[in-house]
């Protein structure tokens, strides 16, 4: 018996097949291990360096002269990042539900008849960029957050 049958809370016809679960697992693995890290290395890290958010913390010895800001500034930015991420995720998800993008990109995410955790990670690479990585990173980038705030945020 499969996982769904052992812990059945839905009718059997709504349980995903083993093949679909395997596809979802490898899709999520590829998206998170490869695509997210590549976007961080080749897009986000250079942007952070350009706006000066990384400061001296990119070297082994951090400079004592680098202003890290007050705890209140970090707390304010964390709250602002949460509000921005939530709003950007909502609107990007609405965008993904427009007829063209739904058919071309987002439909994969809705193949599931049963709500399972892996279905949230089952996404086209463009959806991952627009709906997940973008909203997560745009707050700290727009706010020019210090790297310590970013560490707390992620």
JSON list of N, CA and C in Angstrom, two decimals, residues 59-126:
[
{"chain": "A", "resi": 59, "resn": "UNK", "atom": "N", "xyz": [33.97, 39.15, 3.39]},
{"chain": "A", "resi": 59, "resn": "UNK", "atom": "CA", "xyz": [35.33, 38.74, 3.67]},
{"chain": "A", "resi": 59, "resn": "UNK", "atom": "C", "xyz": [35.36, 37.99, 5.00]},
{"chain": "A", "resi": 60, "resn": "UNK", "atom": "N", "xyz": [36.47, 37.37, 5.30]},
{"chain": "A", "resi": 60, "resn": "UNK", "atom": "CA", "xyz": [36.56, 36.59, 6.53]},
{"chain": "A", "resi": 60, "resn": "UNK", "atom": "C", "xyz": [36.53, 37.47, 7.78]},
{"chain": "A", "resi": 61, "resn": "UNK", "atom": "N", "xyz": [37.11, 38.65, 7.70]},
{"chain": "A", "resi": 61, "resn": "UNK", "atom": "CA", "xyz": [37.15, 39.54, 8.86]},
{"chain": "A", "resi": 61, "resn": "UNK", "atom": "C", "xyz": [36.25, 40.75, 8.62]},
{"chain": "A", "resi": 62, "resn": "UNK", "atom": "N", "xyz": [35.16, 40.85, 9.36]},
{"chain": "A", "resi": 62, "resn": "UNK", "atom": "CA", "xyz": [34.24, 41.98, 9.21]},
{"chain": "A", "resi": 62, "resn": "UNK", "atom": "C", "xyz": [34.85, 43.23, 9.83]},
{"chain": "A", "resi": 63, "resn": "UNK", "atom": "N", "xyz": [34.65, 44.34, 9.17]},
{"chain": "A", "resi": 63, "resn": "UNK", "atom": "CA", "xyz": [35.19, 45.60, 9.66]},
{"chain": "A", "resi": 63, "resn": "UNK", "atom": "C", "xyz": [34.35, 46.11, 10.83]},
{"chain": "A", "resi": 64, "resn": "UNK", "atom": "N", "xyz": [35.03, 46.60, 11.87]},
{"chain": "A", "resi": 64, "resn": "UNK", "atom": "CA", "xyz": [34.33, 47.14, 13.03]},
{"chain": "A", "resi": 64, "resn": "UNK", "atom": "C", "xyz": [33.67, 48.48, 12.70]},
{"chain": "A", "resi": 65, "resn": "UNK", "atom": "N", "xyz": [34.12, 49.11, 11.60]},
{"chain": "A", "resi": 65, "resn": "UNK", "atom": "CA", "xyz": [33.58, 50.42, 11.23]},
{"chain": "A", "resi": 65, "resn": "UNK", "atom": "C", "xyz": [32.28, 50.32, 10.45]},
{"chain": "A", "resi": 66, "resn": "UNK", "atom": "N", "xyz": [31.91, 49.14, 10.00]},
{"chain": "A", "resi": 66, "resn": "UNK", "atom": "CA", "xyz": [30.71, 48.98, 9.18]},
{"chain": "A", "resi": 66, "resn": "UNK", "atom": "C", "xyz": [29.48, 49.07, 10.07]},
{"chain": "A", "resi": 67, "resn": "UNK", "atom": "N", "xyz": [28.58, 50.01, 9.77]},
{"chain": "A", "resi": 67, "resn": "UNK", "atom": "CA", "xyz": [27.39, 50.24, 10.58]},
{"chain": "A", "resi": 67, "resn": "UNK", "atom": "C", "xyz": [26.35, 49.16, 10.29]},
{"chain": "A", "resi": 68, "resn": "UNK", "atom": "N", "xyz": [26.03, 48.36, 11.28]},
{"chain": "A", "resi": 68, "resn": "UNK", "atom": "CA", "xyz": [25.05, 47.29, 11.09]},
{"chain": "A", "resi": 68, "resn": "UNK", "atom": "C", "xyz": [23.64, 47.76, 11.40]},
{"chain": "A", "resi": 69, "resn": "UNK", "atom": "N", "xyz": [23.48, 48.94, 11.95]},
{"chain": "A", "resi": 69, "resn": "UNK", "atom": "CA", "xyz": [22.14, 49.46, 12.24]},
{"chain": "A", "resi": 69, "resn": "UNK", "atom": "C", "xyz": [21.66, 49.01, 13.62]},
{"chain": "A", "resi": 70, "resn": "UNK", "atom": "N", "xyz": [20.60, 49.64, 14.08]},
{"chain": "A", "resi": 70, "resn": "UNK", "atom": "CA", "xyz": [20.06, 49.33, 15.40]},
{"chain": "A", "resi": 70, "resn": "UNK", "atom": "C", "xyz": [19.17, 48.09, 15.33]},
{"chain": "A", "resi": 71, "resn": "UNK", "atom": "N", "xyz": [18.92, 47.45, 16.47]},
{"chain": "A", "resi": 71, "resn": "UNK", "atom": "CA", "xyz": [17.98, 46.31, 16.50]},
{"chain": "A", "resi": 71, "resn": "UNK", "atom": "C", "xyz": [16.59, 46.71, 15.99]},
{"chain": "A", "resi": 72, "resn": "UNK", "atom": "N", "xyz": [16.17, 47.95, 16.27]},
{"chain": "A", "resi": 72, "resn": "UNK", "atom": "CA", "xyz": [14.87, 48.41, 15.78]},
{"chain": "A", "resi": 72, "resn": "UNK", "atom": "C", "xyz": [14.83, 48.49, 14.27]},
{"chain": "A", "resi": 73, "resn": "UNK", "atom": "N", "xyz": [15.93, 48.91, 13.66]},
{"chain": "A", "resi": 73, "resn": "UNK", "atom": "CA", "xyz": [16.00, 48.99, 12.19]},
{"chain": "A", "resi": 73, "resn": "UNK", "atom": "C", "xyz": [15.87, 47.59, 11.59]},
{"chain": "A", "resi": 74, "resn": "UNK", "atom": "N", "xyz": [16.54, 46.61, 12.22]},
{"chain": "A", "resi": 74, "resn": "UNK", "atom": "CA", "xyz": [16.43, 45.22, 11.74]},
{"chain": "A", "resi": 74, "resn": "UNK", "atom": "C", "xyz": [15.00, 44.72, 11.91]},
{"chain": "A", "resi": 75, "resn": "UNK", "atom": "N", "xyz": [14.39, 45.00, 13.05]},
{"chain": "A", "resi": 75, "resn": "UNK", "atom": "CA", "xyz": [13.02, 44.55, 13.32]},
{"chain": "A", "resi": 75, "resn": "UNK", "atom": "C", "xyz": [12.04, 45.18, 12.33]},
{"chain": "A", "resi": 76, "resn": "UNK", "atom": "N", "xyz": [12.20, 46.49, 12.06]},
{"chain": "A", "resi": 76, "resn": "UNK", "atom": "CA", "xyz": [11.33, 47.16, 11.11]},
{"chain": "A", "resi": 76, "resn": "UNK", "atom": "C", "xyz": [11.46, 46.55, 9.72]},
{"chain": "A", "resi": 77, "resn": "UNK", "atom": "N", "xyz": [12.70, 46.29, 9.30]},
{"chain": "A", "resi": 77, "resn": "UNK", "atom": "CA", "xyz": [12.92, 45.71, 7.98]},
{"chain": "A", "resi": 77, "resn": "UNK", "atom": "C", "xyz": [12.35, 44.29, 7.89]},
{"chain": "A", "resi": 78, "resn": "UNK", "atom": "N", "xyz": [12.46, 43.52, 8.96]},
{"chain": "A", "resi": 78, "resn": "UNK", "atom": "CA", "xyz": [11.88, 42.17, 8.95]},
{"chain": "A", "resi": 78, "resn": "UNK", "atom": "C", "xyz": [10.36, 42.22, 8.79]},
{"chain": "A", "resi": 79, "resn": "UNK", "atom": "N", "xyz": [9.72, 43.14, 9.50]},
{"chain": "A", "resi": 79, "resn": "UNK", "atom": "CA", "xyz": [8.27, 43.30, 9.36]},
{"chain": "A", "resi": 79, "resn": "UNK", "atom": "C", "xyz": [7.91, 43.76, 7.95]},
{"chain": "A", "resi": 80, "resn": "UNK", "atom": "N", "xyz": [8.67, 44.70, 7.42]},
{"chain": "A", "resi": 80, "resn": "UNK", "atom": "CA", "xyz": [8.42, 45.19, 6.06]},
{"chain": "A", "resi": 80, "resn": "UNK", "atom": "C", "xyz": [8.65, 44.08, 5.03]},
{"chain": "A", "resi": 81, "resn": "UNK", "atom": "N", "xyz": [9.67, 43.25, 5.24]},
{"chain": "A", "resi": 81, "resn": "UNK", "atom": "CA", "xyz": [9.93, 42.12, 4.33]},
{"chain": "A", "resi": 81, "resn": "UNK", "atom": "C", "xyz": [8.76, 41.14, 4.35]},
{"chain": "A", "resi": 82, "resn": "UNK", "atom": "N", "xyz": [8.21, 40.88, 5.52]},
{"chain": "A", "resi": 82, "resn": "UNK", "atom": "CA", "xyz": [7.06, 39.97, 5.63]},
{"chain": "A", "resi": 82, "resn": "UNK", "atom": "C", "xyz": [5.86, 40.53, 4.87]},
{"chain": "A", "resi": 83, "resn": "UNK", "atom": "N", "xyz": [5.59, 41.82, 5.04]},
{"chain": "A", "resi": 83, "resn": "UNK", "atom": "CA", "xyz": [4.45, 42.44, 4.34]},
{"chain": "A", "resi": 83, "resn": "UNK", "atom": "C", "xyz": [4.67, 42.45, 2.83]},
{"chain": "A", "resi": 84, "resn": "UNK", "atom": "N", "xyz": [5.89, 42.79, 2.40]},
{"chain": "A", "resi": 84, "resn": "UNK", "atom": "CA", "xyz": [6.19, 42.80, 0.97]},
{"chain": "A", "resi": 84, "resn": "UNK", "atom": "C", "xyz": [6.11, 41.39, 0.37]},
{"chain": "A", "resi": 85, "resn": "UNK", "atom": "N", "xyz": [6.68, 40.42, 1.05]},
{"chain": "A", "resi": 85, "resn": "UNK", "atom": "CA", "xyz": [6.68, 39.05, 0.54]},
{"chain": "A", "resi": 85, "resn": "UNK", "atom": "C", "xyz": [5.25, 38.54, 0.40]},
{"chain": "A", "resi": 86, "resn": "UNK", "atom": "N", "xyz": [4.43, 38.78, 1.39]},
{"chain": "A", "resi": 86, "resn": "UNK", "atom": "CA", "xyz": [3.05, 38.32, 1.35]},
{"chain": "A", "resi": 86, "resn": "UNK", "atom": "C", "xyz": [2.28, 38.97, 0.20]},
{"chain": "A", "resi": 87, "resn": "UNK", "atom": "N", "xyz": [2.44, 40.26, 0.07]},
{"chain": "A", "resi": 87, "resn": "UNK", "atom": "CA", "xyz": [1.76, 40.99, -1.00]},
{"chain": "A", "resi": 87, "resn": "UNK", "atom": "C", "xyz": [2.26, 40.57, -2.38]},
{"chain": "A", "resi": 88, "resn": "UNK", "atom": "N", "xyz": [3.57, 40.49, -2.54]},
{"chain": "A", "resi": 88, "resn": "UNK", "atom": "CA", "xyz": [4.15, 40.11, -3.83]},
{"chain": "A", "resi": 88, "resn": "UNK", "atom": "C", "xyz": [3.78, 38.67, -4.20]},
{"chain": "A", "resi": 89, "resn": "UNK", "atom": "N", "xyz": [3.76, 37.78, -3.21]},
{"chain": "A", "resi": 89, "resn": "UNK", "atom": "CA", "xyz": [3.37, 36.39, -3.49]},
{"chain": "A", "resi": 89, "resn": "UNK", "atom": "C", "xyz": [1.91, 36.35, -3.95]},
{"chain": "A", "resi": 90, "resn": "UNK", "atom": "N", "xyz": [1.05, 37.08, -3.24]},
{"chain": "A", "resi": 90, "resn": "UNK", "atom": "CA", "xyz": [-0.37, 37.10, -3.61]},
{"chain": "A", "resi": 90, "resn": "UNK", "atom": "C", "xyz": [-0.56, 37.59, -5.04]},
{"chain": "A", "resi": 91, "resn": "UNK", "atom": "N", "xyz": [0.04, 38.74, -5.39]},
{"chain": "A", "resi": 91, "resn": "UNK", "atom": "CA", "xyz": [-0.17, 39.30, -6.72]},
{"chain": "A", "resi": 91, "resn": "UNK", "atom": "C", "xyz": [0.51, 38.49, -7.81]},
{"chain": "A", "resi": 92, "resn": "UNK", "atom": "N", "xyz": [1.66, 37.90, -7.50]},
{"chain": "A", "resi": 92, "resn": "UNK", "atom": "CA", "xyz": [2.30, 37.04, -8.52]},
{"chain": "A", "resi": 92, "resn": "UNK", "atom": "C", "xyz": [1.47, 35.78, -8.74]},
{"chain": "A", "resi": 93, "resn": "UNK", "atom": "N", "xyz": [0.85, 35.28, -7.67]},
{"chain": "A", "resi": 93, "resn": "UNK", "atom": "CA", "xyz": [0.00, 34.10, -7.82]},
{"chain": "A", "resi": 93, "resn": "UNK", "atom": "C", "xyz": [-1.25, 34.45, -8.63]},
{"chain": "A", "resi": 94, "resn": "UNK", "atom": "N", "xyz": [-1.80, 35.63, -8.41]},
{"chain": "A", "resi": 94, "resn": "UNK", "atom": "CA", "xyz": [-2.94, 36.08, -9.23]},
{"chain": "A", "resi": 94, "resn": "UNK", "atom": "C", "xyz": [-2.53, 36.19, -10.70]},
{"chain": "A", "resi": 95, "resn": "UNK", "atom": "N", "xyz": [-1.32, 36.71, -10.94]},
{"chain": "A", "resi": 95, "resn": "UNK", "atom": "CA", "xyz": [-0.80, 36.81, -12.29]},
{"chain": "A", "resi": 95, "resn": "UNK", "atom": "C", "xyz": [-0.68, 35.43, -12.93]},
{"chain": "A", "resi": 96, "resn": "UNK", "atom": "N", "xyz": [-0.22, 34.45, -12.16]},
{"chain": "A", "resi": 96, "resn": "UNK", "atom": "CA", "xyz": [-0.08, 33.09, -12.67]},
{"chain": "A", "resi": 96, "resn": "UNK", "atom": "C", "xyz": [-1.43, 32.44, -12.98]},
{"chain": "A", "resi": 97, "resn": "UNK", "atom": "N", "xyz": [-2.51, 33.01, -12.49]},
{"chain": "A", "resi": 97, "resn": "UNK", "atom": "CA", "xyz": [-3.84, 32.48, -12.78]},
{"chain": "A", "resi": 97, "resn": "UNK", "atom": "C", "xyz": [-4.50, 33.17, -13.99]},
{"chain": "A", "resi": 98, "resn": "UNK", "atom": "N", "xyz": [-3.79, 34.07, -14.67]},
{"chain": "A", "resi": 98, "resn": "UNK", "atom": "CA", "xyz": [-4.32, 34.61, -15.92]},
{"chain": "A", "resi": 98, "resn": "UNK", "atom": "C", "xyz": [-4.31, 33.47, -16.94]},
{"chain": "A", "resi": 99, "resn": "UNK", "atom": "N", "xyz": [-5.23, 33.49, -17.91]},
{"chain": "A", "resi": 99, "resn": "UNK", "atom": "CA", "xyz": [-5.37, 32.33, -18.81]},
{"chain": "A", "resi": 99, "resn": "UNK", "atom": "C", "xyz": [-4.07, 31.85, -19.46]},
{"chain": "A", "resi": 100, "resn": "UNK", "atom": "N", "xyz": [-3.28, 32.76, -20.02]},
{"chain": "A", "resi": 100, "resn": "UNK", "atom": "CA", "xyz": [-2.07, 32.32, -20.71]},
{"chain": "A", "resi": 100, "resn": "UNK", "atom": "C", "xyz": [-1.05, 31.71, -19.74]},
{"chain": "A", "resi": 101, "resn": "UNK", "atom": "N", "xyz": [-0.73, 32.43, -18.65]},
{"chain": "A", "resi": 101, "resn": "UNK", "atom": "CA", "xyz": [0.27, 31.92, -17.72]},
{"chain": "A", "resi": 101, "resn": "UNK", "atom": "C", "xyz": [-0.21, 30.67, -16.99]},
{"chain": "A", "resi": 102, "resn": "UNK", "atom": "N", "xyz": [-1.51, 30.58, -16.73]},
{"chain": "A", "resi": 102, "resn": "UNK", "atom": "CA", "xyz": [-2.02, 29.37, -16.08]},
{"chain": "A", "resi": 102, "resn": "UNK", "atom": "C", "xyz": [-1.77, 28.17, -16.97]},
{"chain": "A", "resi": 103, "resn": "UNK", "atom": "N", "xyz": [-2.11, 28.30, -18.24]},
{"chain": "A", "resi": 103, "resn": "UNK", "atom": "CA", "xyz": [-1.97, 27.17, -19.18]},
{"chain": "A", "resi": 103, "resn": "UNK", "atom": "C", "xyz": [-0.50, 26.84, -19.44]},
{"chain": "A", "resi": 104, "resn": "UNK", "atom": "N", "xyz": [0.32, 27.87, -19.60]},
{"chain": "A", "resi": 104, "resn": "UNK", "atom": "CA", "xyz": [1.72, 27.66, -19.97]},
{"chain": "A", "resi": 104, "resn": "UNK", "atom": "C", "xyz": [2.64, 27.33, -18.78]},
{"chain": "A", "resi": 105, "resn": "UNK", "atom": "N", "xyz": [2.30, 27.82, -17.59]},
{"chain": "A", "resi": 105, "resn": "UNK", "atom": "CA", "xyz": [3.23, 27.73, -16.47]},
{"chain": "A", "resi": 105, "resn": "UNK", "atom": "C", "xyz": [2.62, 27.10, -15.22]},
{"chain": "A", "resi": 106, "resn": "UNK", "atom": "N", "xyz": [1.50, 27.61, -14.77]},
{"chain": "A", "resi": 106, "resn": "UNK", "atom": "CA", "xyz": [0.99, 27.31, -13.43]},
{"chain": "A", "resi": 106, "resn": "UNK", "atom": "C", "xyz": [0.14, 26.03, -13.33]},
{"chain": "A", "resi": 107, "resn": "UNK", "atom": "N", "xyz": [-0.34, 25.54, -14.45]},
{"chain": "A", "resi": 107, "resn": "UNK", "atom": "CA", "xyz": [-1.24, 24.39, -14.45]},
{"chain": "A", "resi": 107, "resn": "UNK", "atom": "C", "xyz": [-0.63, 23.18, -13.75]},
{"chain": "A", "resi": 108, "resn": "UNK", "atom": "N", "xyz": [0.67, 23.01, -13.90]},
{"chain": "A", "resi": 108, "resn": "UNK", "atom": "CA", "xyz": [1.37, 21.87, -13.28]},
{"chain": "A", "resi": 108, "resn": "UNK", "atom": "C", "xyz": [1.10, 21.81, -11.78]},
{"chain": "A", "resi": 109, "resn": "UNK", "atom": "N", "xyz": [1.09, 22.96, -11.15]},
{"chain": "A", "resi": 109, "resn": "UNK", "atom": "CA", "xyz": [0.88, 23.04, -9.70]},
{"chain": "A", "resi": 109, "resn": "UNK", "atom": "C", "xyz": [-0.51, 22.55, -9.30]},
{"chain": "A", "resi": 110, "resn": "UNK", "atom": "N", "xyz": [-1.47, 22.63, -10.22]},
{"chain": "A", "resi": 110, "resn": "UNK", "atom": "CA", "xyz": [-2.86, 22.26, -9.93]},
{"chain": "A", "resi": 110, "resn": "UNK", "atom": "C", "xyz": [-3.22, 20.85, -10.40]},
{"chain": "A", "resi": 111, "resn": "UNK", "atom": "N", "xyz": [-2.23, 20.02, -10.74]},
{"chain": "A", "resi": 111, "resn": "UNK", "atom": "CA", "xyz": [-2.51, 18.65, -11.17]},
{"chain": "A", "resi": 111, "resn": "UNK", "atom": "C", "xyz": [-2.99, 17.77, -10.03]},
{"chain": "A", "resi": 112, "resn": "UNK", "atom": "N", "xyz": [-2.77, 18.19, -8.82]},
{"chain": "A", "resi": 112, "resn": "UNK", "atom": "CA", "xyz": [-3.13, 17.38, -7.67]},
{"chain": "A", "resi": 112, "resn": "UNK", "atom": "C", "xyz": [-4.60, 17.53, -7.32]},
{"chain": "A", "resi": 113, "resn": "UNK", "atom": "N", "xyz": [-5.21, 16.41, -7.02]},
{"chain": "A", "resi": 113, "resn": "UNK", "atom": "CA", "xyz": [-6.59, 16.41, -6.54]},
{"chain": "A", "resi": 113, "resn": "UNK", "atom": "C", "xyz": [-6.61, 16.38, -5.01]},
{"chain": "A", "resi": 114, "resn": "UNK", "atom": "N", "xyz": [-5.52, 15.93, -4.43]},
{"chain": "A", "resi": 114, "resn": "UNK", "atom": "CA", "xyz": [-5.39, 15.82, -2.97]},
{"chain": "A", "resi": 114, "resn": "UNK", "atom": "C", "xyz": [-4.35, 16.83, -2.49]},
{"chain": "A", "resi": 115, "resn": "UNK", "atom": "N", "xyz": [-4.61, 17.51, -1.40]},
{"chain": "A", "resi": 115, "resn": "UNK", "atom": "CA", "xyz": [-3.61, 18.45, -0.88]},
{"chain": "A", "resi": 115, "resn": "UNK", "atom": "C", "xyz": [-2.49, 17.72, -0.15]},
{"chain": "A", "resi": 116, "resn": "UNK", "atom": "N", "xyz": [-1.30, 17.74, -0.73]},
{"chain": "A", "resi": 116, "resn": "UNK", "atom": "CA", "xyz": [-0.13, 17.16, -0.07]},
{"chain": "A", "resi": 116, "resn": "UNK", "atom": "C", "xyz": [0.97, 18.22, -0.07]},
{"chain": "A", "resi": 117, "resn": "UNK", "atom": "N", "xyz": [1.88, 18.10, 0.87]},
{"chain": "A", "resi": 117, "resn": "UNK", "atom": "CA", "xyz": [2.92, 19.12, 1.04]},
{"chain": "A", "resi": 117, "resn": "UNK", "atom": "C", "xyz": [3.77, 19.30, -0.20]},
{"chain": "A", "resi": 118, "resn": "UNK", "atom": "N", "xyz": [4.15, 18.23, -0.87]},
{"chain": "A", "resi": 118, "resn": "UNK", "atom": "CA", "xyz": [5.01, 18.34, -2.04]},
{"chain": "A", "resi": 118, "resn": "UNK", "atom": "C", "xyz": [4.35, 19.09, -3.19]},
{"chain": "A", "resi": 119, "resn": "UNK", "atom": "N", "xyz": [3.03, 19.14, -3.23]},
{"chain": "A", "resi": 119, "resn": "UNK", "atom": "CA", "xyz": [2.34, 19.85, -4.32]},
{"chain": "A", "resi": 119, "resn": "UNK", "atom": "C", "xyz": [2.69, 21.34, -4.30]},
{"chain": "A", "resi": 120, "resn": "UNK", "atom": "N", "xyz": [2.99, 21.88, -3.14]},
{"chain": "A", "resi": 120, "resn": "UNK", "atom": "CA", "xyz": [3.38, 23.28, -3.05]},
{"chain": "A", "resi": 120, "resn": "UNK", "atom": "C", "xyz": [4.70, 23.55, -3.72]},
{"chain": "A", "resi": 121, "resn": "UNK", "atom": "N", "xyz": [5.57, 22.56, -3.80]},
{"chain": "A", "resi": 121, "resn": "UNK", "atom": "CA", "xyz": [6.88, 22.73, -4.41]},
{"chain": "A", "resi": 121, "resn": "UNK", "atom": "C", "xyz": [6.90, 22.29, -5.87]},
{"chain": "A", "resi": 122, "resn": "UNK", "atom": "N", "xyz": [5.79, 21.75, -6.36]},
{"chain": "A", "resi": 122, "resn": "UNK", "atom": "CA", "xyz": [5.71, 21.26, -7.73]},
{"chain": "A", "resi": 122, "resn": "UNK", "atom": "C", "xyz": [5.42, 22.43, -8.63]},
{"chain": "A", "resi": 123, "resn": "UNK", "atom": "N", "xyz": [6.45, 22.98, -9.25]},
{"chain": "A", "resi": 123, "resn": "UNK", "atom": "CA", "xyz": [6.27, 24.22, -10.00]},
{"chain": "A", "resi": 123, "resn": "UNK", "atom": "C", "xyz": [7.18, 24.26, -11.22]},
{"chain": "A", "resi": 124, "resn": "UNK", "atom": "N", "xyz": [6.72, 24.97, -12.22]},
{"chain": "A", "resi": 124, "resn": "UNK", "atom": "CA", "xyz": [7.52, 25.29, -13.41]},
{"chain": "A", "resi": 124, "resn": "UNK", "atom": "C", "xyz": [8.64, 26.23, -12.95]},
{"chain": "A", "resi": 125, "resn": "UNK", "atom": "N", "xyz": [9.82, 26.18, -13.55]},
{"chain": "A", "resi": 125, "resn": "UNK", "atom": "CA", "xyz": [10.90, 27.08, -13.13]},
{"chain": "A", "resi": 125, "resn": "UNK", "atom": "C", "xyz": [10.53, 28.56, -13.19]},
{"chain": "A", "resi": 126, "resn": "UNK", "atom": "N", "xyz": [9.74, 28.96, -14.17]},
{"chain": "A", "resi": 126, "resn": "UNK", "atom": "CA", "xyz": [9.32, 30.36, -14.25]},
{"chain": "A", "resi": 126, "resn": "UNK", "atom": "C", "xyz": [8.41, 30.72, -13.08]}
]
